[in-house]
GROMACS .gro file of C-alpha atoms in nm:
model
  501
    1UNK     CA    1   8.118   5.962  10.280
    2UNK     CA    2   7.891   6.200  10.490
    3UNK     CA    3   7.827   6.544  10.338
    4UNK     CA    4   7.755   6.826  10.557
    5UNK     CA    5   7.417   6.976  10.474
    6UNK     CA    6   7.262   7.312  10.480
    7UNK     CA    7   6.996   7.396  10.745
    8UNK     CA    8   6.698   7.587  10.606
    9UNK     CA    9   6.338   7.631  10.756
   10UNK     CA   10   6.410   7.397  11.027
   11UNK     CA   11   6.567   7.125  10.893
   12UNK     CA   12   6.883   6.994  10.722
   13UNK     CA   13   6.884   7.012  10.341
   14UNK     CA   14   7.103   6.824  10.107
   15UNK     CA   15   7.252   7.079   9.852
   16UNK     CA   16   7.176   7.035   9.488
   17UNK     CA   17   7.523   7.136   9.399
   18UNK     CA   18   7.761   6.900   9.307
   19UNK     CA   19   8.069   7.080   9.419
   20UNK     CA   20   8.199   6.993   9.756
   21UNK     CA   21   8.510   7.037   9.966
   22UNK     CA   22   8.696   6.777  10.168
   23UNK     CA   23   8.697   6.841  10.568
   24UNK     CA   24   8.995   6.720  10.712
   25UNK     CA   25   9.096   6.595  11.065
   26UNK     CA   26   9.425   6.820  11.089
   27UNK     CA   27   9.555   6.565  11.349
   28UNK     CA   28   9.577   6.279  11.103
   29UNK     CA   29   9.572   6.458  10.765
   30UNK     CA   30   9.270   6.252  10.660
   31UNK     CA   31   8.933   6.351  10.523
   32UNK     CA   32   8.633   6.285  10.766
   33UNK     CA   33   8.362   6.436  10.555
   34UNK     CA   34   8.259   6.667  10.278
   35UNK     CA   35   8.096   7.005  10.281
   36UNK     CA   36   7.873   7.095  10.009
   37UNK     CA   37   7.913   7.437   9.810
   38UNK     CA   38   7.572   7.573   9.767
   39UNK     CA   39   7.440   7.738   9.472
   40UNK     CA   40   7.313   8.094   9.454
   41UNK     CA   41   6.967   7.984   9.443
   42UNK     CA   42   7.008   7.789   9.784
   43UNK     CA   43   7.175   8.106   9.949
   44UNK     CA   44   6.882   8.298   9.836
   45UNK     CA   45   6.632   8.038   9.974
   46UNK     CA   46   6.796   8.068  10.322
   47UNK     CA   47   6.756   8.439  10.293
   48UNK     CA   48   6.396   8.409  10.209
   49UNK     CA   49   6.329   8.150  10.481
   50UNK     CA   50   6.460   8.405  10.738
   51UNK     CA   51   6.267   8.682  10.571
   52UNK     CA   52   5.960   8.515  10.596
   53UNK     CA   53   6.004   8.416  10.958
   54UNK     CA   54   6.080   8.766  11.063
   55UNK     CA   55   5.723   8.923  11.106
   56UNK     CA   56   5.627   8.643  11.347
   57UNK     CA   57   5.961   8.637  11.528
   58UNK     CA   58   6.010   8.998  11.579
   59UNK     CA   59   5.655   9.035  11.744
   60UNK     CA   60   5.717   8.727  11.963
   61UNK     CA   61   5.722   8.838  12.330
   62UNK     CA   62   6.109   8.903  12.443
   63UNK     CA   63   6.029   8.700  12.748
   64UNK     CA   64   5.906   8.398  12.529
   65UNK     CA   65   6.227   8.442  12.306
   66UNK     CA   66   6.429   8.435  12.621
   67UNK     CA   67   6.266   8.112  12.727
   68UNK     CA   68   6.385   7.933  12.396
   69UNK     CA   69   6.737   8.067  12.471
   70UNK     CA   70   6.716   7.925  12.824
   71UNK     CA   71   6.610   7.591  12.670
   72UNK     CA   72   6.911   7.654  12.412
   73UNK     CA   73   7.160   7.698  12.711
   74UNK     CA   74   7.035   7.378  12.880
   75UNK     CA   75   7.095   7.179  12.564
   76UNK     CA   76   7.442   7.315  12.502
   77UNK     CA   77   7.517   7.203  12.861
   78UNK     CA   78   7.418   6.859  12.795
   79UNK     CA   79   7.581   6.826  12.443
   80UNK     CA   80   7.881   7.007  12.564
   81UNK     CA   81   8.118   6.708  12.526
   82UNK     CA   82   7.984   6.598  12.195
   83UNK     CA   83   8.022   6.957  12.053
   84UNK     CA   84   8.377   6.973  12.170
   85UNK     CA   85   8.483   6.641  12.017
   86UNK     CA   86   8.335   6.756  11.689
   87UNK     CA   87   8.509   7.102  11.705
   88UNK     CA   88   8.855   6.894  11.835
   89UNK     CA   89   8.815   6.670  11.507
   90UNK     CA   90   8.773   6.927  11.246
   91UNK     CA   91   8.973   7.212  11.386
   92UNK     CA   92   9.224   7.018  11.580
   93UNK     CA   93   9.246   7.202  11.907
   94UNK     CA   94   9.282   6.983  12.225
   95UNK     CA   95   8.940   6.878  12.375
   96UNK     CA   96   8.965   7.102  12.694
   97UNK     CA   97   9.019   7.405  12.454
   98UNK     CA   98   8.713   7.307  12.255
   99UNK     CA   99   8.521   7.271  12.577
  100UNK     CA  100   8.639   7.617  12.687
  101UNK     CA  101   8.510   7.740  12.356
  102UNK     CA  102   8.165   7.592  12.411
  103UNK     CA  103   8.153   7.764  12.756
  104UNK     CA  104   8.258   8.113  12.620
  105UNK     CA  105   8.003   8.073  12.362
  106UNK     CA  106   7.740   7.974  12.652
  107UNK     CA  107   7.805   8.257  12.817
  108UNK     CA  108   7.679   8.491  12.548
  109UNK     CA  109   7.362   8.292  12.528
  110UNK     CA  110   7.323   8.339  12.904
  111UNK     CA  111   7.348   8.728  12.878
  112UNK     CA  112   7.100   8.719  12.581
  113UNK     CA  113   6.846   8.535  12.803
  114UNK     CA  114   6.835   8.868  12.995
  115UNK     CA  115   6.692   9.031  12.678
  116UNK     CA  116   6.361   9.182  12.811
  117UNK     CA  117   6.567   9.383  13.067
  118UNK     CA  118   6.802   9.475  12.779
  119UNK     CA  119   6.531   9.596  12.546
  120UNK     CA  120   6.329   9.806  12.794
  121UNK     CA  121   6.443  10.145  12.645
  122UNK     CA  122   6.412  10.485  12.814
  123UNK     CA  123   6.086  10.703  12.924
  124UNK     CA  124   6.083  11.047  13.039
  125UNK     CA  125   5.742  11.183  13.164
  126UNK     CA  126   5.637  11.550  13.123
  127UNK     CA  127   5.899  11.648  12.878
  128UNK     CA  128   5.661  11.939  12.797
  129UNK     CA  129   5.296  12.042  12.913
  130UNK     CA  130   5.108  11.672  12.891
  131UNK     CA  131   5.391  11.538  12.669
  132UNK     CA  132   5.584  11.227  12.711
  133UNK     CA  133   5.873  11.071  12.537
  134UNK     CA  134   6.001  10.697  12.534
  135UNK     CA  135   6.226  10.496  12.310
  136UNK     CA  136   6.156  10.151  12.157
  137UNK     CA  137   6.457   9.916  12.066
  138UNK     CA  138   6.306   9.723  11.752
  139UNK     CA  139   6.500   9.444  11.557
  140UNK     CA  140   6.653   9.511  11.210
  141UNK     CA  141   6.514   9.213  11.026
  142UNK     CA  142   6.717   8.947  10.864
  143UNK     CA  143   7.084   8.938  10.972
  144UNK     CA  144   7.385   8.745  10.863
  145UNK     CA  145   7.694   8.620  11.022
  146UNK     CA  146   8.037   8.497  10.824
  147UNK     CA  147   8.245   8.318  11.084
  148UNK     CA  148   8.602   8.171  11.080
  149UNK     CA  149   8.747   7.831  11.149
  150UNK     CA  150   8.931   7.913  11.449
  151UNK     CA  151   8.629   7.902  11.672
  152UNK     CA  152   8.352   7.747  11.488
  153UNK     CA  153   8.102   7.744  11.781
  154UNK     CA  154   8.208   8.032  11.975
  155UNK     CA  155   8.214   8.314  11.718
  156UNK     CA  156   7.866   8.241  11.580
  157UNK     CA  157   7.760   8.247  11.947
  158UNK     CA  158   7.901   8.595  11.985
  159UNK     CA  159   7.659   8.673  11.724
  160UNK     CA  160   7.328   8.485  11.704
  161UNK     CA  161   7.212   8.446  12.040
  162UNK     CA  162   7.198   8.837  12.086
  163UNK     CA  163   7.035   8.879  11.726
  164UNK     CA  164   6.785   8.626  11.790
  165UNK     CA  165   6.702   8.749  12.144
  166UNK     CA  166   6.670   9.104  12.002
  167UNK     CA  167   6.400   8.958  11.748
  168UNK     CA  168   6.601   8.925  11.435
  169UNK     CA  169   6.616   8.644  11.213
  170UNK     CA  170   6.961   8.487  11.107
  171UNK     CA  171   7.151   8.333  10.823
  172UNK     CA  172   7.491   8.194  10.915
  173UNK     CA  173   7.771   8.105  10.670
  174UNK     CA  174   8.026   7.884  10.860
  175UNK     CA  175   8.381   7.804  10.750
  176UNK     CA  176   8.432   7.544  10.524
  177UNK     CA  177   8.731   7.361  10.722
  178UNK     CA  178   8.520   7.319  11.034
  179UNK     CA  179   8.157   7.325  10.923
  180UNK     CA  180   7.954   7.061  11.116
  181UNK     CA  181   7.917   7.219  11.453
  182UNK     CA  182   7.706   7.505  11.299
  183UNK     CA  183   7.459   7.229  11.194
  184UNK     CA  184   7.444   7.069  11.528
  185UNK     CA  185   7.395   7.428  11.703
  186UNK     CA  186   7.103   7.465  11.435
  187UNK     CA  187   6.937   7.136  11.551
  188UNK     CA  188   6.976   7.222  11.918
  189UNK     CA  189   6.812   7.556  11.858
  190UNK     CA  190   6.515   7.389  11.696
  191UNK     CA  191   6.494   7.132  11.966
  192UNK     CA  192   6.498   7.428  12.200
  193UNK     CA  193   6.173   7.558  12.027
  194UNK     CA  194   6.306   7.790  11.796
  195UNK     CA  195   6.043   7.842  11.506
  196UNK     CA  196   6.139   7.722  11.170
  197UNK     CA  197   6.320   7.976  10.950
  198UNK     CA  198   6.431   8.197  11.224
  199UNK     CA  199   6.797   8.030  11.187
  200UNK     CA  200   6.953   7.926  10.875
  201UNK     CA  201   7.299   7.790  10.788
  202UNK     CA  202   7.433   7.788  10.449
  203UNK     CA  203   7.752   7.638  10.312
  204UNK     CA  204   7.894   7.782  10.013
  205UNK     CA  205   8.182   7.965   9.828
  206UNK     CA  206   8.296   8.336   9.831
  207UNK     CA  207   8.099   8.411   9.531
  208UNK     CA  208   7.767   8.300   9.680
  209UNK     CA  209   7.862   8.458  10.034
  210UNK     CA  210   7.889   8.792   9.837
  211UNK     CA  211   7.501   8.784   9.838
  212UNK     CA  212   7.494   8.844  10.222
  213UNK     CA  213   7.650   9.172  10.156
  214UNK     CA  214   7.433   9.274   9.873
  215UNK     CA  215   7.078   9.130   9.906
  216UNK     CA  216   6.842   9.403  10.011
  217UNK     CA  217   6.646   9.162  10.255
  218UNK     CA  218   6.990   9.142  10.472
  219UNK     CA  219   6.987   9.413  10.723
  220UNK     CA  220   7.308   9.377  10.879
  221UNK     CA  221   7.641   9.149  10.843
  222UNK     CA  222   7.871   9.039  11.144
  223UNK     CA  223   8.217   8.904  11.012
  224UNK     CA  224   8.528   8.766  11.162
  225UNK     CA  225   8.847   8.689  10.936
  226UNK     CA  226   9.128   8.856  10.772
  227UNK     CA  227   9.150   9.234  10.775
  228UNK     CA  228   9.141   9.234  10.374
  229UNK     CA  229   8.827   9.054  10.356
  230UNK     CA  230   8.684   9.229  10.662
  231UNK     CA  231   8.757   9.577  10.487
  232UNK     CA  232   8.569   9.420  10.164
  233UNK     CA  233   8.272   9.290  10.359
  234UNK     CA  234   8.266   9.635  10.555
  235UNK     CA  235   8.277   9.840  10.236
  236UNK     CA  236   8.033   9.625  10.011
  237UNK     CA  237   7.765   9.577  10.277
  238UNK     CA  238   7.779   9.931  10.391
  239UNK     CA  239   7.748  10.064  10.021
  240UNK     CA  240   7.434   9.831  10.020
  241UNK     CA  241   7.308  10.036  10.333
  242UNK     CA  242   7.356   9.757  10.599
  243UNK     CA  243   7.499   9.777  10.926
  244UNK     CA  244   7.845   9.606  10.942
  245UNK     CA  245   8.087   9.473  11.220
  246UNK     CA  246   8.387   9.344  11.065
  247UNK     CA  247   8.682   9.204  11.269
  248UNK     CA  248   8.992   9.137  11.106
  249UNK     CA  249   9.357   9.049  11.171
  250UNK     CA  250   9.555   9.106  11.519
  251UNK     CA  251   9.913   9.122  11.620
  252UNK     CA  252   9.880   9.138  11.985
  253UNK     CA  253  10.168   9.242  12.201
  254UNK     CA  254  10.265   9.206  12.581
  255UNK     CA  255  10.510   9.418  12.766
  256UNK     CA  256  10.719   9.256  13.045
  257UNK     CA  257  10.836   9.517  13.283
  258UNK     CA  258  11.157   9.463  13.484
  259UNK     CA  259  10.957   9.432  13.812
  260UNK     CA  260  10.711   9.156  13.656
  261UNK     CA  261  10.682   8.835  13.838
  262UNK     CA  262  10.872   8.643  13.585
  263UNK     CA  263  10.720   8.286  13.651
  264UNK     CA  264  10.370   8.434  13.632
  265UNK     CA  265  10.459   8.609  13.302
  266UNK     CA  266  10.615   8.317  13.167
  267UNK     CA  267  10.307   8.067  13.219
  268UNK     CA  268  10.090   8.337  13.090
  269UNK     CA  269  10.282   8.384  12.786
  270UNK     CA  270  10.300   8.007  12.704
  271UNK     CA  271   9.928   7.967  12.712
  272UNK     CA  272   9.886   8.277  12.506
  273UNK     CA  273  10.132   8.217  12.240
  274UNK     CA  274  10.080   7.853  12.190
  275UNK     CA  275   9.710   7.772  12.294
  276UNK     CA  276   9.499   7.645  12.018
  277UNK     CA  277   9.843   7.643  11.833
  278UNK     CA  278   9.838   8.012  11.806
  279UNK     CA  279   9.517   8.022  11.585
  280UNK     CA  280   9.330   8.297  11.780
  281UNK     CA  281   9.291   8.651  11.702
  282UNK     CA  282   9.367   8.715  12.061
  283UNK     CA  283   9.684   8.505  12.059
  284UNK     CA  284   9.991   8.679  12.213
  285UNK     CA  285  10.268   8.621  11.937
  286UNK     CA  286  10.483   8.934  12.039
  287UNK     CA  287  10.653   9.001  12.387
  288UNK     CA  288  10.827   9.328  12.440
  289UNK     CA  289  11.083   9.279  12.710
  290UNK     CA  290  11.188   9.621  12.865
  291UNK     CA  291  11.555   9.560  12.911
  292UNK     CA  292  11.809   9.297  12.792
  293UNK     CA  293  11.811   9.149  13.148
  294UNK     CA  294  11.442   9.100  13.131
  295UNK     CA  295  11.472   8.966  12.768
  296UNK     CA  296  11.750   8.709  12.867
  297UNK     CA  297  11.573   8.576  13.161
  298UNK     CA  298  11.254   8.532  12.955
  299UNK     CA  299  11.401   8.354  12.687
  300UNK     CA  300  11.600   8.113  12.913
  301UNK     CA  301  11.292   8.043  13.112
  302UNK     CA  302  11.067   8.008  12.770
  303UNK     CA  303  11.312   7.755  12.591
  304UNK     CA  304  11.269   7.450  12.808
  305UNK     CA  305  10.894   7.496  12.846
  306UNK     CA  306  10.842   7.541  12.478
  307UNK     CA  307  11.081   7.234  12.390
  308UNK     CA  308  10.851   7.047  12.659
  309UNK     CA  309  10.536   7.112  12.473
  310UNK     CA  310  10.321   6.800  12.435
  311UNK     CA  311  10.199   6.830  12.071
  312UNK     CA  312   9.960   6.579  11.912
  313UNK     CA  313   9.607   6.503  11.846
  314UNK     CA  314   9.341   6.721  12.018
  315UNK     CA  315   9.171   6.408  12.153
  316UNK     CA  316   9.392   6.138  12.313
  317UNK     CA  317   9.273   5.779  12.368
  318UNK     CA  318   9.521   5.747  12.664
  319UNK     CA  319   9.743   5.935  12.879
  320UNK     CA  320   9.758   6.311  12.941
  321UNK     CA  321   9.609   6.557  12.722
  322UNK     CA  322   9.846   6.741  12.471
  323UNK     CA  323   9.917   7.109  12.521
  324UNK     CA  324   9.872   7.190  12.158
  325UNK     CA  325   9.730   7.029  11.831
  326UNK     CA  326   9.790   7.071  11.481
  327UNK     CA  327   9.704   7.387  11.262
  328UNK     CA  328   9.395   7.378  11.050
  329UNK     CA  329   9.501   7.262  10.712
  330UNK     CA  330   9.826   7.175  10.506
  331UNK     CA  331   9.819   7.484  10.333
  332UNK     CA  332   9.820   7.696  10.659
  333UNK     CA  333  10.109   7.461  10.792
  334UNK     CA  334  10.308   7.559  10.481
  335UNK     CA  335  10.233   7.926  10.547
  336UNK     CA  336  10.337   7.924  10.893
  337UNK     CA  337  10.649   7.726  10.795
  338UNK     CA  338  10.721   8.008  10.554
  339UNK     CA  339  10.693   8.272  10.789
  340UNK     CA  340  10.964   8.094  10.997
  341UNK     CA  341  11.180   8.084  10.713
  342UNK     CA  342  11.135   8.463  10.660
  343UNK     CA  343  11.219   8.536  11.013
  344UNK     CA  344  11.541   8.355  10.988
  345UNK     CA  345  11.618   8.510  10.640
  346UNK     CA  346  11.544   8.872  10.787
  347UNK     CA  347  11.792   8.816  11.061
  348UNK     CA  348  11.576   8.729  11.375
  349UNK     CA  349  11.754   8.488  11.600
  350UNK     CA  350  11.584   8.145  11.583
  351UNK     CA  351  11.598   8.007  11.936
  352UNK     CA  352  11.358   7.715  11.922
  353UNK     CA  353  11.267   7.575  11.578
  354UNK     CA  354  10.945   7.441  11.523
  355UNK     CA  355  10.985   7.330  11.153
  356UNK     CA  356  11.026   6.951  11.054
  357UNK     CA  357  10.797   6.875  11.365
  358UNK     CA  358  10.635   6.536  11.334
  359UNK     CA  359  10.404   6.333  11.590
  360UNK     CA  360  10.454   5.950  11.593
  361UNK     CA  361  10.170   5.785  11.442
  362UNK     CA  362  10.027   6.089  11.287
  363UNK     CA  363  10.305   6.149  11.041
  364UNK     CA  364  10.039   6.319  10.788
  365UNK     CA  365   9.889   6.560  11.044
  366UNK     CA  366   9.934   6.928  11.000
  367UNK     CA  367  10.186   6.993  11.297
  368UNK     CA  368  10.427   7.286  11.367
  369UNK     CA  369  10.615   7.293  11.675
  370UNK     CA  370  10.644   7.555  11.915
  371UNK     CA  371  10.894   7.832  11.782
  372UNK     CA  372  11.082   8.114  11.955
  373UNK     CA  373  11.251   8.406  11.797
  374UNK     CA  374  11.451   8.651  11.977
  375UNK     CA  375  11.579   8.997  11.854
  376UNK     CA  376  11.270   9.063  11.654
  377UNK     CA  377  11.249   9.404  11.497
  378UNK     CA  378  10.962   9.619  11.392
  379UNK     CA  379  11.099   9.596  11.046
  380UNK     CA  380  11.061   9.223  10.990
  381UNK     CA  381  10.755   9.045  10.831
  382UNK     CA  382  10.740   8.815  11.143
  383UNK     CA  383  10.662   9.141  11.354
  384UNK     CA  384  10.425   9.304  11.107
  385UNK     CA  385  10.194   9.042  10.995
  386UNK     CA  386   9.964   8.803  11.152
  387UNK     CA  387  10.123   8.463  11.141
  388UNK     CA  388   9.840   8.291  11.304
  389UNK     CA  389  10.044   7.982  11.432
  390UNK     CA  390  10.268   7.871  11.725
  391UNK     CA  391  10.547   8.127  11.670
  392UNK     CA  392  10.651   8.367  11.935
  393UNK     CA  393  10.871   8.676  11.910
  394UNK     CA  394  11.072   8.863  12.165
  395UNK     CA  395  11.154   9.233  12.100
  396UNK     CA  396  11.380   9.423  12.323
  397UNK     CA  397  11.302   9.762  12.422
  398UNK     CA  398  11.534   9.999  12.645
  399UNK     CA  399  11.201  10.145  12.855
  400UNK     CA  400  10.841  10.159  12.880
  401UNK     CA  401  10.786  10.442  12.671
  402UNK     CA  402  10.947  10.287  12.374
  403UNK     CA  403  10.754   9.943  12.429
  404UNK     CA  404  10.429  10.134  12.433
  405UNK     CA  405  10.533  10.337  12.101
  406UNK     CA  406  10.592  10.005  11.945
  407UNK     CA  407  10.258   9.888  12.022
  408UNK     CA  408  10.077  10.222  11.912
  409UNK     CA  409  10.277  10.221  11.590
  410UNK     CA  410  10.157   9.878  11.467
  411UNK     CA  411   9.876   9.874  11.218
  412UNK     CA  412   9.669   9.639  11.418
  413UNK     CA  413   9.493   9.707  11.761
  414UNK     CA  414   9.302   9.387  11.885
  415UNK     CA  415   9.442   9.318  12.235
  416UNK     CA  416   9.749   9.398  12.424
  417UNK     CA  417   9.896   9.321  12.789
  418UNK     CA  418  10.152   9.425  13.046
  419UNK     CA  419  10.307   9.243  13.321
  420UNK     CA  420  10.409   9.418  13.610
  421UNK     CA  421  10.381   9.493  13.984
  422UNK     CA  422  10.351   9.863  13.936
  423UNK     CA  423  10.012  10.029  13.965
  424UNK     CA  424  10.151  10.327  13.788
  425UNK     CA  425  10.268  10.133  13.466
  426UNK     CA  426   9.975   9.920  13.489
  427UNK     CA  427   9.741  10.234  13.472
  428UNK     CA  428   9.964  10.433  13.218
  429UNK     CA  429   9.955  10.142  12.997
  430UNK     CA  430   9.548  10.090  13.017
  431UNK     CA  431   9.511  10.450  12.974
  432UNK     CA  432   9.756  10.505  12.670
  433UNK     CA  433   9.766  10.181  12.491
  434UNK     CA  434   9.594  10.184  12.147
  435UNK     CA  435   9.414   9.862  12.161
  436UNK     CA  436   9.041   9.756  12.210
  437UNK     CA  437   9.109   9.509  12.480
  438UNK     CA  438   9.375   9.536  12.743
  439UNK     CA  439   9.508   9.307  12.983
  440UNK     CA  440   9.697   9.373  13.309
  441UNK     CA  441   9.891   9.053  13.412
  442UNK     CA  442   9.645   8.885  13.198
  443UNK     CA  443   9.764   8.740  12.861
  444UNK     CA  444   9.438   8.701  12.657
  445UNK     CA  445   9.208   8.989  12.781
  446UNK     CA  446   8.895   8.855  12.610
  447UNK     CA  447   8.593   9.015  12.781
  448UNK     CA  448   8.329   8.820  12.945
  449UNK     CA  449   7.988   8.820  12.775
  450UNK     CA  450   7.810   9.126  12.945
  451UNK     CA  451   8.099   9.338  12.832
  452UNK     CA  452   8.179   9.398  12.446
  453UNK     CA  453   8.456   9.235  12.233
  454UNK     CA  454   8.629   9.450  11.972
  455UNK     CA  455   8.966   9.588  11.866
  456UNK     CA  456   9.100   9.905  11.730
  457UNK     CA  457   9.269  10.048  11.395
  458UNK     CA  458   9.299   9.776  11.133
  459UNK     CA  459   9.144   9.493  11.356
  460UNK     CA  460   8.810   9.628  11.314
  461UNK     CA  461   8.574   9.800  11.047
  462UNK     CA  462   8.246   9.934  11.210
  463UNK     CA  463   8.143  10.132  11.494
  464UNK     CA  464   7.997   9.874  11.716
  465UNK     CA  465   8.139   9.554  11.869
  466UNK     CA  466   8.000   9.197  11.952
  467UNK     CA  467   7.813   9.103  12.246
  468UNK     CA  468   7.767   9.279  12.543
  469UNK     CA  469   7.580   9.646  12.534
  470UNK     CA  470   7.723   9.697  12.189
  471UNK     CA  471   7.583   9.378  12.059
  472UNK     CA  472   7.231   9.481  12.155
  473UNK     CA  473   7.259   9.829  11.990
  474UNK     CA  474   7.410   9.659  11.683
  475UNK     CA  475   7.093   9.422  11.663
  476UNK     CA  476   6.837   9.689  11.726
  477UNK     CA  477   6.744  10.027  11.618
  478UNK     CA  478   6.576  10.297  11.819
  479UNK     CA  479   6.265  10.472  11.770
  480UNK     CA  480   6.188  10.753  11.990
  481UNK     CA  481   5.806  10.838  12.041
  482UNK     CA  482   5.657  11.162  12.167
  483UNK     CA  483   5.314  11.162  12.283
  484UNK     CA  484   5.027  11.401  12.359
  485UNK     CA  485   4.675  11.314  12.470
  486UNK     CA  486   4.460  11.602  12.461
  487UNK     CA  487   4.120  11.627  12.590
  488UNK     CA  488   3.945  11.811  12.313
  489UNK     CA  489   4.026  11.996  11.997
  490UNK     CA  490   4.393  12.096  11.913
  491UNK     CA  491   4.422  12.475  11.888
  492UNK     CA  492   4.553  12.662  11.591
  493UNK     CA  493   4.833  12.508  11.363
  494UNK     CA  494   5.190  12.589  11.471
  495UNK     CA  495   5.444  12.680  11.218
  496UNK     CA  496   5.757  12.732  11.397
  497UNK     CA  497   6.010  12.481  11.545
  498UNK     CA  498   5.815  12.310  11.844
  499UNK     CA  499   5.983  12.348  12.160
  500UNK     CA  500   5.886  12.172  12.502
  501UNK     CA  501   5.922  12.268  12.884
   0.00000   0.00000   0.00000
């Protein structure tokens, strides 16, 4: 059986470790390949490869680095279908969703191709008599990315295109359930002309991954995963002097106001809640309906659409594409089903039950049907915790202020949305909601690549977000140079604080 290899110094390397993990096709429940669990020595080799490559890559002209990324962008476009099929096979998401993931990652590559402009820094002439000041945006060194299963291509591409464009070298630790696309991206980077050692991929367990947070050659760490692990990565790597951006869990809300266009809101909620089987940090698992009339109308409209969801394999050989695929694993399937059980036990009204869902011909797949709860309250587990599955809860609030307070009191603050025709409420919500990404009549407000992505509260640990301007700031450090070029010998020594102007 195929074993997914590491990628070090510009080529694939079979791990010397005998430990492997199965990689499942979630749609069928069958093992499609295995992934190695590398040793500490192999992780150290990947770090050393990036460390050796840094001096040459960091002094490569930004325009030359950008041209390599332009080549990579073209290769991504040419290989989009194959990459999407690989994502669908290992993650389970439907093919169009996987293609969309590649597109969103490709947009970050396009942004990074403009790096010569983004690294220009600042210049001020004659800040004093014969004195000029200017800033340099310089790379950090070796940087690392630790990425989740739900976006095995897009999330790494939030990180490494900007990091490489800025002159850093990179070590990527991909997710064990969906490891293969990272290797394919590495091969395409080499094909695009990236020098050996600049980008490395290592598959390993948590104990070996820990080296990325402690090794002194690593200067910065980017992480996406659960909040508990994000906080651990942030604390450990920060204690070892590294820059960290660590993104954690989410519980995104959408308020539906009485004046909202109901049909538009329902369509948006369906996609936000059930796209990618809810396995998105920007999924929409909670809707706060303002008024019982709005809640009743939402439930009435949602029920038939949830019941009509086409659920099955991400890649269909015949017929129309499914709306939703399986969840990632048997263990996660049981976890999601456990949340549904808990919701019932804690008194939420189960309107559409996604338990015991079976897909003909794929009875061993990891499926959960679309699920709808009504009368969810802030004390319930299904309200407080991230389920990461196709489970939607309706919370009823008497007015806008109560709905907004519910969102702002939640421990997570990744994304949030409002559906309304009112410019007043749209602006009030945008200004006052405690979330890092906000949508007005937009269910999944993921920013475009030239803006930055990131949440608030326990959804993020670290001051700088990914891609966009924050991404450039994260992967560079500023050096400010102040110069004077005297014609002859300098005068007497000055011992007081220098002042200019």
